[in-house]
Amino acid sequence: MNALIDIAVPVQSACLHCGGPVSAGERYCCAGCRSAHQLVGELGLDQYYRQRQFDPAQRRPRPEANHQGSDLSAWVTTDESQAGGTPRAHLTMMVDGLHCGACVWLIEQALLRQPGVITARVSLSTRCLSLAWQPETTTAEHLASIVESLGYRLVPVAPDCLRNRDEAELKGLLRAMAVAGFAAGNLMLLSVSVWSGHGDMAPGTRDLFHWISALIAIPAVGYAGRPFFKSALNVLRHGHTNMDVPISLAIILAPSISLYETFTGGEQAYFDSAATLLFFLLIGRYLDLRARRLAHSSAEQLMALGGEAATVILEDGSLRDIPARDLKAGQRALVHVGTRIPADGTVTQGESQLDISLISGESVPAKVGPATHVYAGTLNLIAPLTIAIDKVGDATLIADIKRLMEAAESRRNRFIRIADRIARYYAPFVHATALLTFLGWITLGHLPWTSALLIAIAVLIITCPCALALAVPVVQVVASHHLLKAGILLKSADALERLCQVDSIVLDKTGTLTVGRLELQPGYDLQALAIAARIAANSKHPLARAIARAGGDLVPAAPVTEIPGQGLEWASTDGLWRLGSAAFTGQADDHSSDHVLWLLDPHGKAASFHLADPIRPDAVAIVADLAKLGPIEICSGDRSAPVAHLARQVGISTWHALQMPADKVRRLEELRAAGKHVLMIGDGLNDAPALRAAHVSMAPTSAADISQNAADLLFQGDALRPVTLAFAIAKTSERLMRQNLALAIVYNVAAIPLAIGGLVTPLVAAISMSTSSILVVLNSLRLNARRRRQNPSQEGA
Amino acid sequence: MTILLYLIPTALTLGGLALAGFLWALKSGQFDDLDGAAQRILFDDPADTPPKR
């Protein structure tokens, strides 16, 4: 089988395992991929390669070279008291690099083929692997190493960490919805027969039907109404009122008074109304909560758990891997090439370059040597470093940034959603109307209190906003579906409403207005590039990577030595080639703002390559569009010259350079104090606090993980067009939400006189409730039709 | 109308069975990973049959 596959794809330019670029004639990009491909073949899981689909947002399944597994024993739980006496060990791990169902299948099957494994299940929604095995047969570390050798990264998590509150709440709502739906359906069957048999039906049969209805409705309402009762009790205790109070009143009073009617052999019972109302309301509540739940980010988990391993150098000089969160100040740690610095500290040994984009957003790496201060989270690129740790955990710069984010979040004006704003006025109105109706019928109409109460309940049911509860969530569901198709992920449910209020925009430079990676500029020598690309293929340095990419990922030249901070040297058969900085190649440094690499041939002839971070292709047009909404400015951590240059290029007149994370937040707060609603678009870790402080924020999916977390919306791709698209969809959905709310209220208010007049029978209540809900849903679906008219091509995609 | 004495309990029992089925499915975690479940069906080879081809 394995051989068949190999023959079937004889000519290919992608690595057989990870699909990454390979040198001509090679089948694998690295030894790790070769052994992973072999392992998959040995396990008989080749189907994986045929059925997988790469998700461009995920990292390639490329195993990390000489990865050393860390000690997992802290996360393993063992229960001894299993039937049969064999103990079972459990472990939950977050999987990084899941692309599709094939990855899930591959991981599960590979693990299940190991002796001792009892269950292995990967959830594509939560990206979690739950494992159970017999501890005497195998170990957690062995099982984890198998998954890691296939190219996935694993981070152990505490199992209860994932069952967060939202998840449990959603499940509870779904359960309540099922019960309410069951009750509503069956009660309607009984009610319809009572209504249609009106007059003909013998009182005995009607009473029997009412009794059965009571039997279904009372437990169902008691169970399914709990979310509303809880919320109503909660606000009442604080002396407020919200929409849940009249809802709770209606769904408690309606069955109670109907029960009384049933006892006394009355004609009218509102059991079905209570259950149907509850069912509709629960649908709205469920959709709303699901939309509000933030997208899970594995990155936040990573950060929160300090899951990355660190290598500590012990007193006797031996090395040990421990979780980064167990590091202590004063210890020395060894940072391998390609790993992140585990804690803030000072370099004691080694010279290297660090990718500091996580901290500053800068794409050009920083040189470090002995006595340089380094920050947790930066990536070591070239040579191993020994650092003396001085700050760990909460004291690190990353932790500072997270604190800054939390502070910004707490200062942000609490946005009141449109539905809540309306409910605030509507709820007292409902209470008052129902109460006045009740009192009016007793005093003026001289009705017995039970009949008056029945009419008051009809008022409560009629005014109850089941359409109001559906008005906003349904639009949100439809809108977020559209955004997703356009490559925009809506992360907070009310972001669309907030987007509509934006009248000022702040942009980051690197990675937001620009693409965020270096690219070779035109004006180079093609032959020189061919050689430079082969030399550059040996290095992980971003400048070298850009050259190698531009040259088309050729076969690396050998033997090449890397001189940290200067360049690469290739000892070819006809002499020594050098690729590197002006100083390294003996050229005059003209200190231009571009990044320049020089190639020096053995005869002393030099060629230069200019690299730059290109502007996003449609930046100028989109900036012009956004300028119609309000003033735009750039807030960048970069130096003044490049910021000014870029501002001129895209046509923005206001810019601020050299901004630290706290400066950006301060700038946003100034704008807010001036009454502006700011949209912040940024990508770096240094933007994260500002993203939280803004009224609404967007980040590209290429952004630092923590910034993706902080932003309200994420957009894919190299273009900025999704920003204006999000505005368009937000505007449309805002209009639809308003229409829906108006529709729902008009409908309810129109029915109030009927209810006050005592003309609303249970039949009328049931019909009006269903039709108003259906109208609102249909109106929301018009968003589909509208967008299809506007974007016929996109719809087909 | 005595037929009602059979029909109503029958209707309620059938509805109740469906409800119980749904609640059981919810509890046993079948709604936990809807994305995964949609893709899982595309792969054969149950875990206990060793690959022989």
PDB file of N, CA and C in Angstrom, chain A residues 467-538:
ATOM      1  N   ALA A 467     -40.790  37.030  20.321  1.00  0.00           N
ATOM      2  CA  ALA A 467     -40.211  37.520  19.074  1.00  0.00           C
ATOM      3  C   ALA A 467     -39.054  38.460  19.385  1.00  0.00           C
ATOM      4  N   LEU A 468     -39.201  39.211  20.478  1.00  0.00           N
ATOM      5  CA  LEU A 468     -38.147  40.132  20.898  1.00  0.00           C
ATOM      6  C   LEU A 468     -36.880  39.345  21.241  1.00  0.00           C
ATOM      7  N   ALA A 469     -37.060  38.185  21.858  1.00  0.00           N
ATOM      8  CA  ALA A 469     -35.910  37.379  22.240  1.00  0.00           C
ATOM      9  C   ALA A 469     -35.230  36.768  21.031  1.00  0.00           C
ATOM     10  N   LEU A 470     -35.997  36.552  19.969  1.00  0.00           N
ATOM     11  CA  LEU A 470     -35.400  35.960  18.767  1.00  0.00           C
ATOM     12  C   LEU A 470     -34.836  37.017  17.836  1.00  0.00           C
ATOM     13  N   ALA A 471     -35.303  38.272  17.986  1.00  0.00           N
ATOM     14  CA  ALA A 471     -35.006  39.311  16.999  1.00  0.00           C
ATOM     15  C   ALA A 471     -33.514  39.491  16.755  1.00  0.00           C
ATOM     16  N   VAL A 472     -32.735  39.560  17.823  1.00  0.00           N
ATOM     17  CA  VAL A 472     -31.308  39.819  17.657  1.00  0.00           C
ATOM     18  C   VAL A 472     -30.510  38.538  17.394  1.00  0.00           C
ATOM     19  N   PRO A 473     -30.701  37.471  18.182  1.00  0.00           N
ATOM     20  CA  PRO A 473     -29.868  36.288  17.959  1.00  0.00           C
ATOM     21  C   PRO A 473     -29.984  35.713  16.548  1.00  0.00           C
ATOM     22  N   VAL A 474     -31.175  35.727  15.980  1.00  0.00           N
ATOM     23  CA  VAL A 474     -31.311  35.121  14.652  1.00  0.00           C
ATOM     24  C   VAL A 474     -30.513  35.918  13.623  1.00  0.00           C
ATOM     25  N   VAL A 475     -30.574  37.260  13.713  1.00  0.00           N
ATOM     26  CA  VAL A 475     -29.782  38.074  12.785  1.00  0.00           C
ATOM     27  C   VAL A 475     -28.302  37.778  12.979  1.00  0.00           C
ATOM     28  N   GLN A 476     -27.897  37.638  14.242  1.00  0.00           N
ATOM     29  CA  GLN A 476     -26.486  37.374  14.510  1.00  0.00           C
ATOM     30  C   GLN A 476     -26.018  36.063  13.888  1.00  0.00           C
ATOM     31  N   VAL A 477     -26.845  35.046  14.017  1.00  0.00           N
ATOM     32  CA  VAL A 477     -26.471  33.749  13.457  1.00  0.00           C
ATOM     33  C   VAL A 477     -26.309  33.868  11.945  1.00  0.00           C
ATOM     34  N   VAL A 478     -27.260  34.533  11.287  1.00  0.00           N
ATOM     35  CA  VAL A 478     -27.195  34.665   9.831  1.00  0.00           C
ATOM     36  C   VAL A 478     -25.984  35.517   9.437  1.00  0.00           C
ATOM     37  N   ALA A 479     -25.752  36.616  10.162  1.00  0.00           N
ATOM     38  CA  ALA A 479     -24.650  37.522   9.818  1.00  0.00           C
ATOM     39  C   ALA A 479     -23.304  36.851  10.025  1.00  0.00           C
ATOM     40  N   SER A 480     -23.149  36.114  11.126  1.00  0.00           N
ATOM     41  CA  SER A 480     -21.830  35.531  11.375  1.00  0.00           C
ATOM     42  C   SER A 480     -21.541  34.433  10.355  1.00  0.00           C
ATOM     43  N   HIS A 481     -22.594  33.808   9.849  1.00  0.00           N
ATOM     44  CA  HIS A 481     -22.427  32.823   8.791  1.00  0.00           C
ATOM     45  C   HIS A 481     -21.887  33.500   7.530  1.00  0.00           C
ATOM     46  N   HIS A 482     -22.424  34.673   7.219  1.00  0.00           N
ATOM     47  CA  HIS A 482     -21.960  35.414   6.049  1.00  0.00           C
ATOM     48  C   HIS A 482     -20.530  35.875   6.203  1.00  0.00           C
ATOM     49  N   LEU A 483     -20.221  36.375   7.402  1.00  0.00           N
ATOM     50  CA  LEU A 483     -18.869  36.855   7.665  1.00  0.00           C
ATOM     51  C   LEU A 483     -17.874  35.714   7.506  1.00  0.00           C
ATOM     52  N   LEU A 484     -18.256  34.551   7.996  1.00  0.00           N
ATOM     53  CA  LEU A 484     -17.369  33.402   7.930  1.00  0.00           C
ATOM     54  C   LEU A 484     -17.067  33.047   6.483  1.00  0.00           C
ATOM     55  N   LYS A 485     -18.086  33.134   5.633  1.00  0.00           N
ATOM     56  CA  LYS A 485     -17.888  32.829   4.215  1.00  0.00           C
ATOM     57  C   LYS A 485     -16.927  33.817   3.584  1.00  0.00           C
ATOM     58  N   ALA A 486     -16.908  35.050   4.101  1.00  0.00           N
ATOM     59  CA  ALA A 486     -16.022  36.073   3.556  1.00  0.00           C
ATOM     60  C   ALA A 486     -14.665  36.028   4.251  1.00  0.00           C
ATOM     61  N   GLY A 487     -14.434  35.030   5.090  1.00  0.00           N
ATOM     62  CA  GLY A 487     -13.146  34.910   5.772  1.00  0.00           C
ATOM     63  C   GLY A 487     -13.026  35.776   7.005  1.00  0.00           C
ATOM     64  N   ILE A 488     -14.146  36.118   7.612  1.00  0.00           N
ATOM     65  CA  ILE A 488     -14.102  36.935   8.827  1.00  0.00           C
ATOM     66  C   ILE A 488     -14.738  36.145   9.953  1.00  0.00           C
ATOM     67  N   LEU A 489     -14.023  36.050  11.068  1.00  0.00           N
ATOM     68  CA  LEU A 489     -14.554  35.319  12.204  1.00  0.00           C
ATOM     69  C   LEU A 489     -15.052  36.323  13.238  1.00  0.00           C
ATOM     70  N   LEU A 490     -16.328  36.208  13.555  1.00  0.00           N
ATOM     71  CA  LEU A 490     -16.928  37.103  14.543  1.00  0.00           C
ATOM     72  C   LEU A 490     -16.704  36.490  15.912  1.00  0.00           C
ATOM     73  N   LYS A 491     -15.958  37.162  16.779  1.00  0.00           N
ATOM     74  CA  LYS A 491     -15.609  36.530  18.054  1.00  0.00           C
ATOM     75  C   LYS A 491     -16.487  36.961  19.212  1.00  0.00           C
ATOM     76  N   SER A 492     -16.943  38.211  19.213  1.00  0.00           N
ATOM     77  CA  SER A 492     -17.875  38.554  20.286  1.00  0.00           C
ATOM     78  C   SER A 492     -19.206  38.939  19.663  1.00  0.00           C
ATOM     79  N   ALA A 493     -20.263  38.509  20.313  1.00  0.00           N
ATOM     80  CA  ALA A 493     -21.575  38.540  19.681  1.00  0.00           C
ATOM     81  C   ALA A 493     -22.043  39.950  19.372  1.00  0.00           C
ATOM     82  N   ASP A 494     -21.667  40.930  20.219  1.00  0.00           N
ATOM     83  CA  ASP A 494     -22.194  42.269  19.989  1.00  0.00           C
ATOM     84  C   ASP A 494     -21.238  43.137  19.181  1.00  0.00           C
ATOM     85  N   ALA A 495     -20.179  42.519  18.616  1.00  0.00           N
ATOM     86  CA  ALA A 495     -19.200  43.294  17.851  1.00  0.00           C
ATOM     87  C   ALA A 495     -19.846  43.990  16.657  1.00  0.00           C
ATOM     88  N   LEU A 496     -20.844  43.351  16.052  1.00  0.00           N
ATOM     89  CA  LEU A 496     -21.484  43.947  14.878  1.00  0.00           C
ATOM     90  C   LEU A 496     -22.215  45.220  15.263  1.00  0.00           C
ATOM     91  N   GLU A 497     -22.909  45.174  16.402  1.00  0.00           N
ATOM     92  CA  GLU A 497     -23.614  46.371  16.857  1.00  0.00           C
ATOM     93  C   GLU A 497     -22.630  47.484  17.154  1.00  0.00           C
ATOM     94  N   ARG A 498     -21.479  47.099  17.748  1.00  0.00           N
ATOM     95  CA  ARG A 498     -20.485  48.112  18.100  1.00  0.00           C
ATOM     96  C   ARG A 498     -19.821  48.677  16.846  1.00  0.00           C
ATOM     97  N   LEU A 499     -19.631  47.825  15.849  1.00  0.00           N
ATOM     98  CA  LEU A 499     -18.983  48.242  14.611  1.00  0.00           C
ATOM     99  C   LEU A 499     -19.776  49.365  13.948  1.00  0.00           C
ATOM    100  N   CYS A 500     -21.082  49.336  14.092  1.00  0.00           N
ATOM    101  CA  CYS A 500     -21.926  50.339  13.452  1.00  0.00           C
ATOM    102  C   CYS A 500     -21.729  51.725  14.043  1.00  0.00           C
ATOM    103  N   GLN A 501     -21.195  51.790  15.264  1.00  0.00           N
ATOM    104  CA  GLN A 501     -21.055  53.094  15.908  1.00  0.00           C
ATOM    105  C   GLN A 501     -19.704  53.726  15.645  1.00  0.00           C
ATOM    106  N   VAL A 502     -18.804  52.988  14.965  1.00  0.00           N
ATOM    107  CA  VAL A 502     -17.429  53.461  14.822  1.00  0.00           C
ATOM    108  C   VAL A 502     -17.372  54.783  14.073  1.00  0.00           C
ATOM    109  N   ASP A 503     -16.620  55.763  14.643  1.00  0.00           N
ATOM    110  CA  ASP A 503     -16.435  57.027  13.941  1.00  0.00           C
ATOM    111  C   ASP A 503     -14.975  57.463  13.996  1.00  0.00           C
ATOM    112  N   SER A 504     -14.073  56.535  14.281  1.00  0.00           N
ATOM    113  CA  SER A 504     -12.657  56.868  14.339  1.00  0.00           C
ATOM    114  C   SER A 504     -11.884  55.555  14.263  1.00  0.00           C
ATOM    115  N   ILE A 505     -10.754  55.587  13.548  1.00  0.00           N
ATOM    116  CA  ILE A 505     -10.042  54.335  13.322  1.00  0.00           C
ATOM    117  C   ILE A 505      -8.563  54.496  13.645  1.00  0.00           C
ATOM    118  N   VAL A 506      -8.011  53.521  14.377  1.00  0.00           N
ATOM    119  CA  VAL A 506      -6.585  53.509  14.680  1.00  0.00           C
ATOM    120  C   VAL A 506      -6.001  52.227  14.112  1.00  0.00           C
ATOM    121  N   LEU A 507      -4.889  52.380  13.367  1.00  0.00           N
ATOM    122  CA  LEU A 507      -4.283  51.222  12.730  1.00  0.00           C
ATOM    123  C   LEU A 507      -2.867  51.018  13.242  1.00  0.00           C
ATOM    124  N   ASP A 508      -2.450  49.776  13.292  1.00  0.00           N
ATOM    125  CA  ASP A 508      -1.064  49.453  13.547  1.00  0.00           C
ATOM    126  C   ASP A 508      -0.365  49.442  12.183  1.00  0.00           C
ATOM    127  N   LYS A 509       0.977  49.488  12.178  1.00  0.00           N
ATOM    128  CA  LYS A 509       1.658  49.503  10.889  1.00  0.00           C
ATOM    129  C   LYS A 509       2.030  48.080  10.456  1.00  0.00           C
ATOM    130  N   THR A 510       3.103  47.549  11.105  1.00  0.00           N
ATOM    131  CA  THR A 510       3.640  46.268  10.687  1.00  0.00           C
ATOM    132  C   THR A 510       2.600  45.168  10.855  1.00  0.00           C
ATOM    133  N   GLY A 511       2.352  44.432   9.796  1.00  0.00           N
ATOM    134  CA  GLY A 511       1.450  43.301   9.897  1.00  0.00           C
ATOM    135  C   GLY A 511       0.001  43.668   9.753  1.00  0.00           C
ATOM    136  N   THR A 512      -0.326  44.964   9.771  1.00  0.00           N
ATOM    137  CA  THR A 512      -1.716  45.364   9.614  1.00  0.00           C
ATOM    138  C   THR A 512      -1.886  46.108   8.289  1.00  0.00           C
ATOM    139  N   LEU A 513      -1.167  47.228   8.165  1.00  0.00           N
ATOM    140  CA  LEU A 513      -1.160  47.908   6.869  1.00  0.00           C
ATOM    141  C   LEU A 513      -0.209  47.203   5.911  1.00  0.00           C
ATOM    142  N   THR A 514       0.835  46.619   6.488  1.00  0.00           N
ATOM    143  CA  THR A 514       1.746  45.831   5.664  1.00  0.00           C
ATOM    144  C   THR A 514       1.396  44.365   5.851  1.00  0.00           C
ATOM    145  N   VAL A 515       2.009  43.522   4.998  1.00  0.00           N
ATOM    146  CA  VAL A 515       1.702  42.096   5.064  1.00  0.00           C
ATOM    147  C   VAL A 515       2.320  41.464   6.310  1.00  0.00           C
ATOM    148  N   GLY A 516       3.432  42.039   6.781  1.00  0.00           N
ATOM    149  CA  GLY A 516       4.032  41.529   8.004  1.00  0.00           C
ATOM    150  C   GLY A 516       5.143  40.523   7.769  1.00  0.00           C
ATOM    151  N   ARG A 517       5.573  40.349   6.518  1.00  0.00           N
ATOM    152  CA  ARG A 517       6.753  39.510   6.270  1.00  0.00           C
ATOM    153  C   ARG A 517       7.569  40.180   5.180  1.00  0.00           C
ATOM    154  N   LEU A 518       8.880  39.937   5.254  1.00  0.00           N
ATOM    155  CA  LEU A 518       9.776  40.591   4.309  1.00  0.00           C
ATOM    156  C   LEU A 518       9.669  39.930   2.945  1.00  0.00           C
ATOM    157  N   GLU A 519       9.722  40.758   1.903  1.00  0.00           N
ATOM    158  CA  GLU A 519       9.750  40.202   0.559  1.00  0.00           C
ATOM    159  C   GLU A 519      10.780  40.914  -0.275  1.00  0.00           C
ATOM    160  N   LEU A 520      11.366  40.163  -1.201  1.00  0.00           N
ATOM    161  CA  LEU A 520      12.424  40.687  -2.039  1.00  0.00           C
ATOM    162  C   LEU A 520      11.842  41.736  -2.981  1.00  0.00           C
ATOM    163  N   GLN A 521      12.508  42.886  -3.040  1.00  0.00           N
ATOM    164  CA  GLN A 521      12.051  43.953  -3.930  1.00  0.00           C
ATOM    165  C   GLN A 521      12.669  43.773  -5.314  1.00  0.00           C
ATOM    166  N   PRO A 522      12.005  44.243  -6.356  1.00  0.00           N
ATOM    167  CA  PRO A 522      12.564  44.129  -7.707  1.00  0.00           C
ATOM    168  C   PRO A 522      13.887  44.892  -7.818  1.00  0.00           C
ATOM    169  N   GLY A 523      14.673  44.546  -8.839  1.00  0.00           N
ATOM    170  CA  GLY A 523      15.934  45.242  -9.063  1.00  0.00           C
ATOM    171  C   GLY A 523      17.130  44.411  -8.627  1.00  0.00           C
ATOM    172  N   TYR A 524      16.978  43.097  -8.636  1.00  0.00           N
ATOM    173  CA  TYR A 524      18.095  42.235  -8.247  1.00  0.00           C
ATOM    174  C   TYR A 524      18.565  41.451  -9.473  1.00  0.00           C
ATOM    175  N   ASP A 525      19.713  40.832  -9.318  1.00  0.00           N
ATOM    176  CA  ASP A 525      20.282  40.046 -10.396  1.00  0.00           C
ATOM    177  C   ASP A 525      19.778  38.602 -10.272  1.00  0.00           C
ATOM    178  N   LEU A 526      19.212  38.079 -11.355  1.00  0.00           N
ATOM    179  CA  LEU A 526      18.589  36.748 -11.299  1.00  0.00           C
ATOM    180  C   LEU A 526      19.595  35.648 -10.986  1.00  0.00           C
ATOM    181  N   GLN A 527      20.779  35.730 -11.635  1.00  0.00           N
ATOM    182  CA  GLN A 527      21.787  34.692 -11.402  1.00  0.00           C
ATOM    183  C   GLN A 527      22.273  34.732  -9.962  1.00  0.00           C
ATOM    184  N   ALA A 528      22.483  35.950  -9.469  1.00  0.00           N
ATOM    185  CA  ALA A 528      22.933  36.094  -8.087  1.00  0.00           C
ATOM    186  C   ALA A 528      21.886  35.528  -7.135  1.00  0.00           C
ATOM    187  N   LEU A 529      20.612  35.750  -7.479  1.00  0.00           N
ATOM    188  CA  LEU A 529      19.545  35.261  -6.612  1.00  0.00           C
ATOM    189  C   LEU A 529      19.575  33.741  -6.515  1.00  0.00           C
ATOM    190  N   ALA A 530      19.834  33.077  -7.658  1.00  0.00           N
ATOM    191  CA  ALA A 530      19.844  31.615  -7.673  1.00  0.00           C
ATOM    192  C   ALA A 530      20.873  31.090  -6.676  1.00  0.00           C
ATOM    193  N   ILE A 531      22.041  31.735  -6.622  1.00  0.00           N
ATOM    194  CA  ILE A 531      23.076  31.286  -5.691  1.00  0.00           C
ATOM    195  C   ILE A 531      22.722  31.700  -4.263  1.00  0.00           C
ATOM    196  N   ALA A 532      22.289  32.958  -4.117  1.00  0.00           N
ATOM    197  CA  ALA A 532      21.952  33.460  -2.779  1.00  0.00           C
ATOM    198  C   ALA A 532      20.849  32.609  -2.159  1.00  0.00           C
ATOM    199  N   ALA A 533      19.882  32.198  -2.965  1.00  0.00           N
ATOM    200  CA  ALA A 533      18.771  31.414  -2.438  1.00  0.00           C
ATOM    201  C   ALA A 533      19.259  30.071  -1.926  1.00  0.00           C
ATOM    202  N   ARG A 534      20.247  29.476  -2.647  1.00  0.00           N
ATOM    203  CA  ARG A 534      20.759  28.173  -2.193  1.00  0.00           C
ATOM    204  C   ARG A 534      21.520  28.324  -0.885  1.00  0.00           C
ATOM    205  N   ILE A 535      22.250  29.414  -0.754  1.00  0.00           N
ATOM    206  CA  ILE A 535      22.973  29.642   0.501  1.00  0.00           C
ATOM    207  C   ILE A 535      21.972  29.941   1.623  1.00  0.00           C
ATOM    208  N   ALA A 536      20.999  30.800   1.300  1.00  0.00           N
ATOM    209  CA  ALA A 536      20.050  31.263   2.312  1.00  0.00           C
ATOM    210  C   ALA A 536      19.187  30.129   2.838  1.00  0.00           C
ATOM    211  N   ALA A 537      19.007  29.076   2.021  1.00  0.00           N
ATOM    212  CA  ALA A 537      18.140  27.972   2.440  1.00  0.00           C
ATOM    213  C   ALA A 537      18.650  27.306   3.710  1.00  0.00           C
ATOM    214  N   ASN A 538      19.904  27.579   4.083  1.00  0.00           N
ATOM    215  CA  ASN A 538      20.465  26.965   5.287  1.00  0.00           C
ATOM    216  C   ASN A 538      20.076  27.686   6.566  1.00  0.00           C
TER     217      ASN A 538
END
